[in-house]
Amino acid sequence: MSRSLDKSLLTLVRKLRRPTRPFSTQDIHFQSSVGYRISATLLTPQTKGPVPAVVMCPGSTHDRSVFFNNSAPIQARELAEM
């Protein structure tokens, strides 16, 4: 019951909260020093001047898409809008 209530409240908050800044999205890729290809999504606010940054890393059982689905406690889009 508690989990479904949390999910319902999260959905409601997301509907009521309005975006504060527009942002752009870009897929980026780079090679680690041992040869692994690392893929990421860069969300950049469309403002002038320096902005704070956040790096979100999923656990070993997820990929970056975990930060873009509605069941996540916070989404990458929500952080970029702030």
PDB file of C-alpha atoms in Angstrom, residues 51-77:
ATOM      1  CA  VAL A  51      25.529  26.237 -14.402  1.00  0.00           C
ATOM      2  CA  PRO A  52      25.877  23.587 -11.698  1.00  0.00           C
ATOM      3  CA  ALA A  53      26.278  19.990 -12.816  1.00  0.00           C
ATOM      4  CA  VAL A  54      25.085  16.615 -11.540  1.00  0.00           C
ATOM      5  CA  VAL A  55      26.382  13.195 -12.583  1.00  0.00           C
ATOM      6  CA  MET A  56      23.858  10.392 -12.120  1.00  0.00           C
ATOM      7  CA  CYS A  57      25.205   6.831 -12.242  1.00  0.00           C
ATOM      8  CA  PRO A  58      22.867   3.840 -12.334  1.00  0.00           C
ATOM      9  CA  GLY A  59      23.639   0.696 -10.401  1.00  0.00           C
ATOM     10  CA  SER A  60      25.127  -2.376 -12.033  1.00  0.00           C
ATOM     11  CA  THR A  61      21.704  -3.836 -12.854  1.00  0.00           C
ATOM     12  CA  HIS A  62      20.400  -0.787 -14.769  1.00  0.00           C
ATOM     13  CA  ASP A  63      21.423   1.399 -17.659  1.00  0.00           C
ATOM     14  CA  ARG A  64      20.938   5.157 -18.063  1.00  0.00           C
ATOM     15  CA  SER A  65      17.301   4.705 -19.087  1.00  0.00           C
ATOM     16  CA  VAL A  66      16.423   4.258 -15.387  1.00  0.00           C
ATOM     17  CA  PHE A  67      16.697   8.064 -15.021  1.00  0.00           C
ATOM     18  CA  PHE A  68      14.175   8.668 -17.809  1.00  0.00           C
ATOM     19  CA  ASN A  69      11.205   6.525 -16.770  1.00  0.00           C
ATOM     20  CA  ASN A  70       8.292   7.621 -14.597  1.00  0.00           C
ATOM     21  CA  SER A  71       8.936   5.133 -11.800  1.00  0.00           C
ATOM     22  CA  ALA A  72      12.277   6.755 -10.876  1.00  0.00           C
ATOM     23  CA  PRO A  73      12.193   8.868  -7.704  1.00  0.00           C
ATOM     24  CA  ILE A  74      13.789  11.720  -9.648  1.00  0.00           C
ATOM     25  CA  GLN A  75      14.331  12.019 -13.364  1.00  0.00           C
ATOM     26  CA  ALA A  76      17.277  13.551 -15.176  1.00  0.00           C
ATOM     27  CA  ARG A  77      14.826  15.927 -16.896  1.00  0.00           C
TER      28      ARG A  77
END
